[in-house]
Amino acid sequence: MIKNKKILVVGAGGFIGGHLVKRLLNDENFIIATDIKPKEYWFQDFEKTKNYYSMDMKEIDNCRKVTKNVDYVFNMACNMGGMGFIENNKAECMQSVLINTNLLIASKENKIKRYFFSSSACAYNKNKQQDVFIKGLKEKDAYPADPEDGYGWEKLFSERMCRHFMEDYGIEIRIARYHNIYGPFGTYDGGREKAPAALCRKIINAKKNNEDKIDVWGDGKQTRSFLYIDDCIEGTIRLFESDYSEPVNIGSDEQVSINQMIDIIENISKVKKLKRDYQLDKPKGVRGRSSNNDLVKEVLNWSYEIKLKDGLKKTFDWMSNEISKRGSNINRFTKS
Ligand code: GKE
C-alpha cells in the first residue's frame, strides 16, 4: 500500500483526480493538490487537503514549485471531456502536452522517485475500432499510430515522453490507459460530459419534465465499455505499486451498445420506454471500443469488479440527488 508518502496530485480538482486524492488521504498520505480551476469549483473537497493550489501546470515554474520535496507525482490533469468536447477542441486538448512535459522536467530536477501518467483509450489506432463489438483492444494496438485526432495524439505522444524520461533520466513511470471512466462526482452537463452521465441526465430530466423522448448522439448501435470510478482508482493504485512501466489498460471488457446502456438506465429509472431521437450529426467517435484485460490481469493479478448495471445505478442515484438539489447545469457539486 502507498502510505506515509508525500504525493503531488495534479488535476486534483477533477473527477478521477478527486477520487484519487480521497483514496490516498484514506491511506494516510500527505497530499499536495493542484488544479487550474479555482478551489470553489473543485469537484470534491477534503478538509485534510490543506496544501492545495489553484494554478496552471502548463507553466514550468508552477511545476517546479510543487514538485519540491515530494516522493511521488500523479499527473491526472488535462483539458478533456467526452466526444462533444474533444471533437471540437483539438488544439486545446493538444496543449495538455505542456502539463506533462513541464511536470516531467520539474520531476527530473527535483528527483521524483515515481511518476504516474493518466493516458486514454483514445490513444488506440482508430482503424481497429471501425466496427461494433470489436475484440478488446490490446496494448500493442496503439501501433501503428493513428489515435483520436487532437486528444488521442497528445496522450500517445505524452506516453512516449514519459518513457524517454525513464530511459534517459531514470524516473520510474507508470501509465494507465483509461477506458471511459464514469461514476459520482463526474461531469454530467455543460458539454464535457461523457455518454454514461449524459444519458443518465437526459433520462432524469425526461422523467422530471414528463417528456417521452431523449436525444441520442449517433444511431445508438455504437459500442463501448465503461469502467466505474472505484475500479479505476483500485487499478491505478495497484499499477502504481507494481513494477510495470509500460502502458496498460485500466478498463472494462463488458462491451455494450449505447442502446443497451439506455435500456439499463431506463430500468434503473423505472421510467417507461422513451422514444430515441438519433442525431447522426452529433460527435460519435469510433464505432466500437472495449478493453482487453489479459495484460492487466497478468501484471497486476487484478481486474475490475463492478458491472455496468451496478455502477450506473450508483451514478444515476447520485445524479438524481444532485439535480434535484442544484439543477442540471452546475459547476460545483454538493460537498462530499
Ligand atoms: N457524450 C455523449 N453525450 N455521448 C453520447 C451521447 C450524449 O448525449 N449520446 C450518445 N453518445 C455516444 C457518442 O456519440 C459516442 O459514440 C459514445 O456515446 C461515447 O461517447 P463519449 O462517452 O462522449 O466518448 P468516447 O467513448 O467516444 O470517447 C471518450 O473516450 C475516453 C476514453 O475511453 C473520450 O471523449 C475521452 O473522454 C476519453 O478518451
Tab-separated table of C-alpha atoms and ligand atoms in Angstrom:
chain	number	residue	atom	x	y	z
A	1	MET	CA	0.000	0.000	0.000
A	2	ILE	CA	1.208	3.550	-0.680
A	3	LYS	CA	1.359	5.001	2.854
A	4	ASN	CA	3.009	7.917	4.691
A	5	LYS	CA	4.300	9.360	1.432
A	6	LYS	CA	4.293	12.977	0.239
A	7	ILE	CA	2.348	12.907	-3.010
A	8	LEU	CA	1.553	15.593	-5.585
A	9	VAL	CA	-1.770	15.092	-7.410
A	10	VAL	CA	-2.080	17.370	-10.444
A	11	GLY	CA	-5.688	17.696	-11.615
A	12	ALA	CA	-6.933	17.067	-8.062
A	13	GLY	CA	-9.998	19.236	-8.673
A	14	GLY	CA	-11.293	16.949	-11.393
A	15	PHE	CA	-13.262	13.695	-11.491
A	16	ILE	CA	-10.634	10.922	-11.296
A	17	GLY	CA	-8.161	13.225	-9.517
A	18	GLY	CA	-10.655	13.959	-6.746
A	19	HIS	CA	-11.378	10.279	-6.117
A	20	LEU	CA	-7.618	9.572	-6.160
A	21	VAL	CA	-6.945	12.257	-3.511
A	22	LYS	CA	-9.688	10.730	-1.335
A	23	ARG	CA	-8.092	7.273	-1.555
A	24	LEU	CA	-4.536	8.496	-0.933
A	25	LEU	CA	-5.709	10.513	2.096
A	26	ASN	CA	-7.536	7.425	3.415
A	27	ASP	CA	-4.287	5.506	3.020
A	28	GLU	CA	-2.584	8.065	5.294
A	29	ASN	CA	-0.519	10.002	2.766
A	30	PHE	CA	0.323	13.701	2.769
A	31	ILE	CA	-1.196	15.293	-0.342
A	32	ILE	CA	-0.258	18.410	-2.290
A	33	ALA	CA	-3.119	19.063	-4.693
A	34	THR	CA	-3.244	21.364	-7.725
A	35	ASP	CA	-5.838	22.192	-10.352
A	36	ILE	CA	-6.312	25.009	-12.843
A	37	LYS	CA	-9.864	25.560	-11.557
A	38	PRO	CA	-10.395	27.940	-8.629
A	39	LYS	CA	-10.833	25.863	-5.411
A	40	GLU	CA	-14.576	26.569	-5.159
A	41	TYR	CA	-15.033	24.723	-8.474
A	42	TRP	CA	-13.129	21.594	-7.468
A	43	PHE	CA	-15.365	18.543	-7.797
A	44	GLN	CA	-14.529	17.248	-4.324
A	45	ASP	CA	-13.140	18.942	-1.260
A	46	PHE	CA	-11.324	17.302	1.664
A	47	GLU	CA	-10.694	19.045	4.939
A	48	LYS	CA	-7.282	17.360	5.067
A	49	THR	CA	-6.236	18.883	1.722
A	50	LYS	CA	-4.601	21.915	3.258
A	51	ASN	CA	-1.909	22.119	0.561
A	52	TYR	CA	-3.971	22.865	-2.462
A	53	TYR	CA	-3.066	25.288	-5.191
A	54	SER	CA	-5.166	26.715	-7.981
A	55	MET	CA	-2.527	27.112	-10.672
A	56	ASP	CA	-1.808	26.474	-14.359
A	57	MET	CA	0.509	23.482	-14.600
A	58	LYS	CA	1.392	24.302	-18.217
A	59	GLU	CA	3.757	26.839	-16.545
A	60	ILE	CA	7.073	25.163	-15.682
A	61	ASP	CA	7.726	27.414	-12.663
A	62	ASN	CA	4.487	26.185	-11.109
A	63	CYS	CA	5.600	22.599	-11.772
A	64	ARG	CA	8.990	23.293	-10.163
A	65	LYS	CA	7.338	24.833	-7.088
A	66	VAL	CA	5.005	21.926	-6.264
A	67	THR	CA	7.353	19.029	-7.118
A	68	LYS	CA	9.877	20.130	-4.470
A	69	ASN	CA	10.381	17.544	-1.697
A	70	VAL	CA	7.640	15.137	-2.773
A	71	ASP	CA	8.015	11.397	-3.231
A	72	TYR	CA	5.504	10.664	-5.972
A	73	VAL	CA	3.661	12.584	-8.722
A	74	PHE	CA	0.286	11.666	-10.264
A	75	ASN	CA	-0.462	13.624	-13.457
A	76	MET	CA	-4.270	13.433	-13.714
A	77	ALA	CA	-4.569	16.832	-15.435
A	78	CYS	CA	-5.608	17.523	-18.995
A	79	ASN	CA	-8.126	19.645	-20.841
A	80	MET	CA	-10.656	16.984	-21.848
A	81	GLY	CA	-14.209	15.691	-21.880
A	82	GLY	CA	-16.494	13.381	-23.804
A	83	MET	CA	-16.720	13.335	-27.593
A	84	GLY	CA	-18.730	16.559	-27.572
A	85	PHE	CA	-15.667	18.352	-26.176
A	86	ILE	CA	-12.631	16.619	-27.672
A	87	GLU	CA	-14.017	16.640	-31.216
A	88	ASN	CA	-14.491	20.421	-31.080
A	89	ASN	CA	-11.410	21.469	-29.078
A	90	LYS	CA	-8.462	19.658	-30.645
A	91	ALA	CA	-5.895	22.459	-30.237
A	92	GLU	CA	-6.986	22.966	-26.601
A	93	CYS	CA	-6.590	19.230	-25.904
A	94	MET	CA	-3.146	19.110	-27.545
A	95	GLN	CA	-1.861	21.854	-25.201
A	96	SER	CA	-2.115	19.412	-22.304
A	97	VAL	CA	1.259	18.189	-23.616
A	98	LEU	CA	2.730	21.269	-21.880
A	99	ILE	CA	1.492	19.999	-18.496
A	100	ASN	CA	3.051	16.567	-18.832
A	101	THR	CA	6.294	17.798	-20.409
A	102	ASN	CA	6.926	20.553	-17.840
A	103	LEU	CA	5.906	18.274	-14.995
A	104	LEU	CA	8.427	15.657	-16.162
A	105	ILE	CA	11.216	18.264	-16.466
A	106	ALA	CA	10.445	19.553	-12.941
A	107	SER	CA	10.167	15.978	-11.605
A	108	LYS	CA	13.602	15.164	-13.017
A	109	GLU	CA	15.111	18.344	-11.491
A	110	ASN	CA	13.502	17.568	-8.112
A	111	LYS	CA	14.447	13.876	-8.258
A	112	ILE	CA	10.915	12.489	-8.029
A	113	LYS	CA	11.008	8.727	-7.457
A	114	ARG	CA	7.865	7.653	-9.333
A	115	TYR	CA	5.527	9.338	-11.800
A	116	PHE	CA	2.030	8.304	-12.950
A	117	PHE	CA	0.542	9.422	-16.271
A	118	SER	CA	-3.189	9.112	-16.999
A	119	SER	CA	-3.401	8.078	-20.639
A	120	SER	CA	-6.510	7.077	-22.535
A	121	ALA	CA	-8.118	4.529	-24.847
A	122	CYS	CA	-8.203	7.414	-27.328
A	123	ALA	CA	-4.533	6.587	-27.921
A	124	TYR	CA	-5.573	3.413	-29.805
A	125	ASN	CA	-5.452	3.138	-33.598
A	126	LYS	CA	-8.801	4.328	-34.974
A	127	ASN	CA	-8.685	1.739	-37.789
A	128	LYS	CA	-9.007	-1.056	-35.206
A	129	GLN	CA	-12.238	0.484	-33.897
A	130	GLN	CA	-14.340	0.669	-37.086
A	131	ASP	CA	-16.908	-1.994	-36.163
A	132	VAL	CA	-19.344	-2.559	-33.319
A	133	PHE	CA	-18.498	-5.218	-30.721
A	134	ILE	CA	-14.817	-5.317	-31.654
A	135	LYS	CA	-12.346	-7.636	-29.927
A	136	GLY	CA	-10.959	-5.893	-26.830
A	137	LEU	CA	-8.033	-3.597	-27.622
A	138	LYS	CA	-4.654	-4.956	-26.540
A	139	GLU	CA	-1.906	-2.524	-25.511
A	140	LYS	CA	0.037	-3.224	-28.740
A	141	ASP	CA	-2.980	-1.953	-30.765
A	142	ALA	CA	-1.791	1.638	-30.245
A	143	TYR	CA	0.670	0.997	-33.095
A	144	PRO	CA	0.931	1.663	-35.981
A	145	ALA	CA	-0.104	5.026	-34.528
A	146	ASP	CA	-3.402	6.559	-35.655
A	147	PRO	CA	-5.071	7.809	-32.445
A	148	GLU	CA	-8.065	10.102	-31.914
A	149	ASP	CA	-7.329	13.472	-33.519
A	150	GLY	CA	-6.020	16.068	-31.036
A	151	TYR	CA	-6.625	14.495	-27.617
A	152	GLY	CA	-5.533	10.964	-28.619
A	153	TRP	CA	-2.294	12.206	-30.217
A	154	GLU	CA	-1.425	14.202	-27.088
A	155	LYS	CA	-1.952	11.126	-24.926
A	156	LEU	CA	0.164	8.880	-27.171
A	157	PHE	CA	2.946	11.491	-27.520
A	158	SER	CA	2.965	12.071	-23.746
A	159	GLU	CA	3.202	8.305	-23.097
A	160	ARG	CA	6.384	8.310	-25.178
A	161	MET	CA	7.705	11.413	-23.415
A	162	CYS	CA	7.270	9.542	-20.115
A	163	ARG	CA	9.105	6.510	-21.459
A	164	HIS	CA	12.105	8.578	-22.611
A	165	PHE	CA	12.325	10.375	-19.253
A	166	MET	CA	12.517	6.925	-17.687
A	167	GLU	CA	15.145	5.665	-20.177
A	168	ASP	CA	17.310	8.803	-20.094
A	169	TYR	CA	16.893	10.048	-16.527
A	170	GLY	CA	15.764	7.025	-14.514
A	171	ILE	CA	12.360	8.322	-13.339
A	172	GLU	CA	10.124	5.337	-12.646
A	173	ILE	CA	6.938	5.809	-14.682
A	174	ARG	CA	3.527	4.129	-14.611
A	175	ILE	CA	0.992	4.641	-17.427
A	176	ALA	CA	-2.703	3.673	-17.406
A	177	ARG	CA	-4.879	3.830	-20.495
A	178	TYR	CA	-8.300	4.644	-19.036
A	179	HIS	CA	-11.431	3.375	-20.865
A	180	ASN	CA	-14.346	5.773	-20.352
A	181	ILE	CA	-14.435	6.139	-16.562
A	182	TYR	CA	-17.785	7.059	-15.010
A	183	GLY	CA	-19.374	7.489	-11.578
A	184	PRO	CA	-20.444	10.007	-8.905
A	185	PHE	CA	-18.680	13.381	-8.892
A	186	GLY	CA	-18.157	13.163	-12.642
A	187	THR	CA	-19.194	15.909	-15.032
A	188	TYR	CA	-22.753	15.415	-16.246
A	189	ASP	CA	-23.626	18.656	-18.012
A	190	GLY	CA	-22.123	21.699	-19.700
A	191	GLY	CA	-20.556	19.956	-22.703
A	192	ARG	CA	-17.658	17.952	-21.230
A	193	GLU	CA	-19.822	15.033	-20.043
A	194	LYS	CA	-19.303	11.509	-21.413
A	195	ALA	CA	-22.082	9.163	-22.514
A	196	PRO	CA	-22.969	7.410	-19.201
A	197	ALA	CA	-23.562	10.682	-17.337
A	198	ALA	CA	-25.126	12.413	-20.363
A	199	LEU	CA	-27.703	9.670	-20.854
A	200	CYS	CA	-28.450	9.438	-17.133
A	201	ARG	CA	-29.043	13.192	-17.142
A	202	LYS	CA	-31.311	13.039	-20.189
A	203	ILE	CA	-33.430	10.280	-18.653
A	204	ILE	CA	-33.601	12.003	-15.244
A	205	ASN	CA	-34.754	15.235	-16.924
A	206	ALA	CA	-37.225	13.434	-19.236
A	207	LYS	CA	-38.784	11.781	-16.174
A	208	LYS	CA	-38.799	15.057	-14.198
A	209	ASN	CA	-40.367	17.008	-17.097
A	210	ASN	CA	-42.725	14.222	-18.156
A	211	GLU	CA	-41.192	14.048	-21.634
A	212	ASP	CA	-41.439	10.896	-23.751
A	213	LYS	CA	-38.194	11.118	-25.735
A	214	ILE	CA	-34.473	11.717	-25.418
A	215	ASP	CA	-31.792	12.814	-27.910
A	216	VAL	CA	-29.133	10.184	-28.619
A	217	TRP	CA	-25.924	11.006	-30.494
A	218	GLY	CA	-25.311	8.669	-33.437
A	219	ASP	CA	-27.520	5.647	-34.273
A	220	GLY	CA	-27.254	4.058	-30.809
A	221	LYS	CA	-25.594	0.949	-32.249
A	222	GLN	CA	-22.043	2.151	-31.499
A	223	THR	CA	-20.384	0.154	-28.724
A	224	ARG	CA	-18.175	0.969	-25.757
A	225	SER	CA	-17.084	-0.414	-22.418
A	226	PHE	CA	-17.284	1.794	-19.321
A	227	LEU	CA	-15.327	1.468	-16.079
A	228	TYR	CA	-16.754	2.530	-12.715
A	229	ILE	CA	-14.598	5.018	-10.795
A	230	ASP	CA	-13.922	2.742	-7.774
A	231	ASP	CA	-12.411	0.095	-10.072
A	232	CYS	CA	-10.427	2.831	-11.849
A	233	ILE	CA	-8.882	4.012	-8.559
A	234	GLU	CA	-8.093	0.483	-7.325
A	235	GLY	CA	-6.445	-0.371	-10.646
A	236	THR	CA	-4.485	2.898	-10.603
A	237	ILE	CA	-3.117	2.269	-7.105
A	238	ARG	CA	-2.195	-1.350	-7.914
A	239	LEU	CA	-0.432	-0.258	-11.113
A	240	PHE	CA	1.478	2.460	-9.257
A	241	GLU	CA	2.577	-0.040	-6.571
A	242	SER	CA	3.674	-2.563	-9.216
A	243	ASP	CA	6.970	-2.517	-11.081
A	244	TYR	CA	5.307	-2.430	-14.517
A	245	SER	CA	6.341	0.621	-16.573
A	246	GLU	CA	4.676	0.013	-19.972
A	247	PRO	CA	1.171	1.387	-20.793
A	248	VAL	CA	-1.604	-0.896	-19.509
A	249	ASN	CA	-5.395	-0.871	-19.912
A	250	ILE	CA	-7.469	0.160	-16.910
A	251	GLY	CA	-10.893	-0.562	-18.345
A	252	SER	CA	-13.823	-2.934	-18.566
A	253	ASP	CA	-14.361	-5.675	-21.173
A	254	GLU	CA	-18.154	-5.511	-20.705
A	255	GLN	CA	-18.883	-4.045	-24.147
A	256	VAL	CA	-22.400	-2.704	-24.772
A	257	SER	CA	-24.145	-0.641	-27.431
A	258	ILE	CA	-25.353	2.810	-26.485
A	259	ASN	CA	-28.900	1.491	-26.987
A	260	GLN	CA	-28.217	-1.303	-24.474
A	261	MET	CA	-26.847	1.228	-21.988
A	262	ILE	CA	-30.014	3.324	-22.394
A	263	ASP	CA	-32.105	0.170	-21.710
A	264	ILE	CA	-30.156	-0.354	-18.455
A	265	ILE	CA	-30.662	3.274	-17.355
A	266	GLU	CA	-34.391	3.156	-18.205
A	267	ASN	CA	-34.740	0.063	-16.000
A	268	ILE	CA	-32.871	1.815	-13.163
A	269	SER	CA	-35.064	4.931	-13.504
A	270	LYS	CA	-38.263	2.858	-13.763
A	271	VAL	CA	-39.340	5.313	-16.480
A	272	LYS	CA	-41.490	3.961	-19.321
A	273	LYS	CA	-39.502	3.242	-22.523
A	274	LEU	CA	-38.563	6.576	-24.105
A	275	LYS	CA	-38.517	7.363	-27.791
A	276	ARG	CA	-34.945	7.874	-29.011
A	277	ASP	CA	-34.228	10.756	-31.382
A	278	TYR	CA	-30.977	9.618	-33.071
A	279	GLN	CA	-28.876	12.660	-34.003
A	280	LEU	CA	-26.486	11.415	-36.692
A	281	ASP	CA	-24.739	14.797	-36.981
A	282	LYS	CA	-23.538	14.791	-33.352
A	283	PRO	CA	-19.975	13.729	-32.355
A	284	LYS	CA	-19.706	9.916	-32.476
A	285	GLY	CA	-16.023	8.989	-32.083
A	286	VAL	CA	-15.083	5.419	-33.012
A	287	ARG	CA	-17.671	2.776	-33.969
A	288	GLY	CA	-16.618	0.241	-31.328
A	289	ARG	CA	-14.202	0.147	-28.415
A	290	SER	CA	-13.501	-2.196	-25.500
A	291	SER	CA	-10.584	-3.124	-23.260
A	292	ASN	CA	-8.666	-6.398	-23.439
A	293	ASN	CA	-7.667	-7.154	-19.834
A	294	ASP	CA	-5.230	-10.036	-20.349
A	295	LEU	CA	-2.160	-7.894	-19.611
A	296	VAL	CA	-3.601	-6.081	-16.576
A	297	LYS	CA	-4.618	-9.454	-15.107
A	298	GLU	CA	-1.127	-10.804	-15.778
A	299	VAL	CA	0.883	-7.868	-14.368
A	300	LEU	CA	-1.430	-6.770	-11.528
A	301	ASN	CA	-3.290	-10.003	-10.832
A	302	TRP	CA	-6.396	-7.804	-10.796
A	303	SER	CA	-9.381	-6.888	-12.925
A	304	TYR	CA	-12.447	-4.693	-12.448
A	305	GLU	CA	-15.338	-5.921	-10.290
A	306	ILE	CA	-18.261	-3.511	-10.725
A	307	LYS	CA	-20.701	-4.444	-13.501
A	308	LEU	CA	-22.137	-1.677	-15.678
A	309	LYS	CA	-25.698	-2.002	-14.338
A	310	ASP	CA	-24.446	-1.655	-10.732
A	311	GLY	CA	-22.135	1.279	-11.498
A	312	LEU	CA	-24.887	3.045	-13.465
A	313	LYS	CA	-27.306	2.586	-10.543
A	314	LYS	CA	-24.873	4.349	-8.142
A	315	THR	CA	-24.224	7.073	-10.737
A	316	PHE	CA	-27.914	7.558	-11.558
A	317	ASP	CA	-28.876	7.841	-7.870
A	318	TRP	CA	-26.084	10.341	-7.149
A	319	MET	CA	-27.041	12.465	-10.187
A	320	SER	CA	-30.750	12.388	-9.320
A	321	ASN	CA	-29.879	13.753	-5.903
A	322	GLU	CA	-27.550	16.414	-7.308
A	323	ILE	CA	-30.008	17.567	-9.987
A	324	SER	CA	-32.869	17.786	-7.514
A	325	LYS	CA	-30.639	19.893	-5.245
A	326	ARG	CA	-28.823	22.066	-7.715
A	327	GLY	CA	-30.406	21.897	-11.160
A	328	SER	CA	-28.780	20.186	-14.101
A	329	ASN	CA	-26.181	22.727	-15.223
A	330	ILE	CA	-23.786	23.159	-12.317
A	331	ASN	CA	-20.128	23.903	-11.735
A	332	ARG	CA	-19.861	22.674	-8.196
A	333	PHE	CA	-21.178	19.501	-6.635
A	334	THR	CA	-22.682	19.195	-3.209
A	335	LYS	CA	-19.891	18.842	-0.650
A	336	SER	CA	-18.805	15.208	-0.447
B	1	GKE	N1	-21.031	12.475	-24.666
B	1	GKE	C1	-22.160	11.956	-25.185
B	1	GKE	N2	-23.374	12.557	-24.911
B	1	GKE	N3	-22.054	10.837	-25.978
B	1	GKE	C2	-23.199	10.340	-26.463
B	1	GKE	C3	-24.477	10.903	-26.183
B	1	GKE	C4	-24.545	12.068	-25.380
B	1	GKE	O1	-25.618	12.638	-25.105
B	1	GKE	N4	-25.443	10.142	-26.811
B	1	GKE	C5	-24.772	9.143	-27.438
B	1	GKE	N5	-23.428	9.278	-27.258
B	1	GKE	C6	-22.416	8.410	-27.882
B	1	GKE	C7	-21.305	9.186	-28.588
B	1	GKE	O2	-21.760	9.632	-29.868
B	1	GKE	C8	-20.225	8.137	-28.688
B	1	GKE	O3	-20.411	7.344	-29.853
B	1	GKE	C9	-20.441	7.278	-27.417
B	1	GKE	O4	-21.727	7.661	-26.899
B	1	GKE	C10	-19.407	7.541	-26.341
B	1	GKE	O5	-19.234	8.928	-26.253
B	1	GKE	P1	-18.343	9.573	-25.081
B	1	GKE	O6	-18.558	8.844	-23.809
B	1	GKE	O7	-18.598	11.037	-25.107
B	1	GKE	O8	-16.818	9.399	-25.558
B	1	GKE	P2	-15.997	8.226	-26.280
B	1	GKE	O9	-16.095	6.964	-25.501
B	1	GKE	O10	-16.317	8.173	-27.738
B	1	GKE	O11	-14.537	8.854	-26.163
B	1	GKE	C11	-14.017	9.161	-24.870
B	1	GKE	O12	-13.170	8.072	-24.535
B	1	GKE	C12	-12.495	8.264	-23.286
B	1	GKE	C13	-11.543	7.079	-23.084
B	1	GKE	O13	-12.262	5.884	-23.250
B	1	GKE	C14	-13.240	10.465	-24.987
B	1	GKE	O14	-14.178	11.511	-25.238
B	1	GKE	C15	-12.493	10.748	-23.715
B	1	GKE	O15	-13.383	11.116	-22.697
B	1	GKE	C16	-11.696	9.552	-23.258
B	1	GKE	O16	-10.572	9.411	-24.098
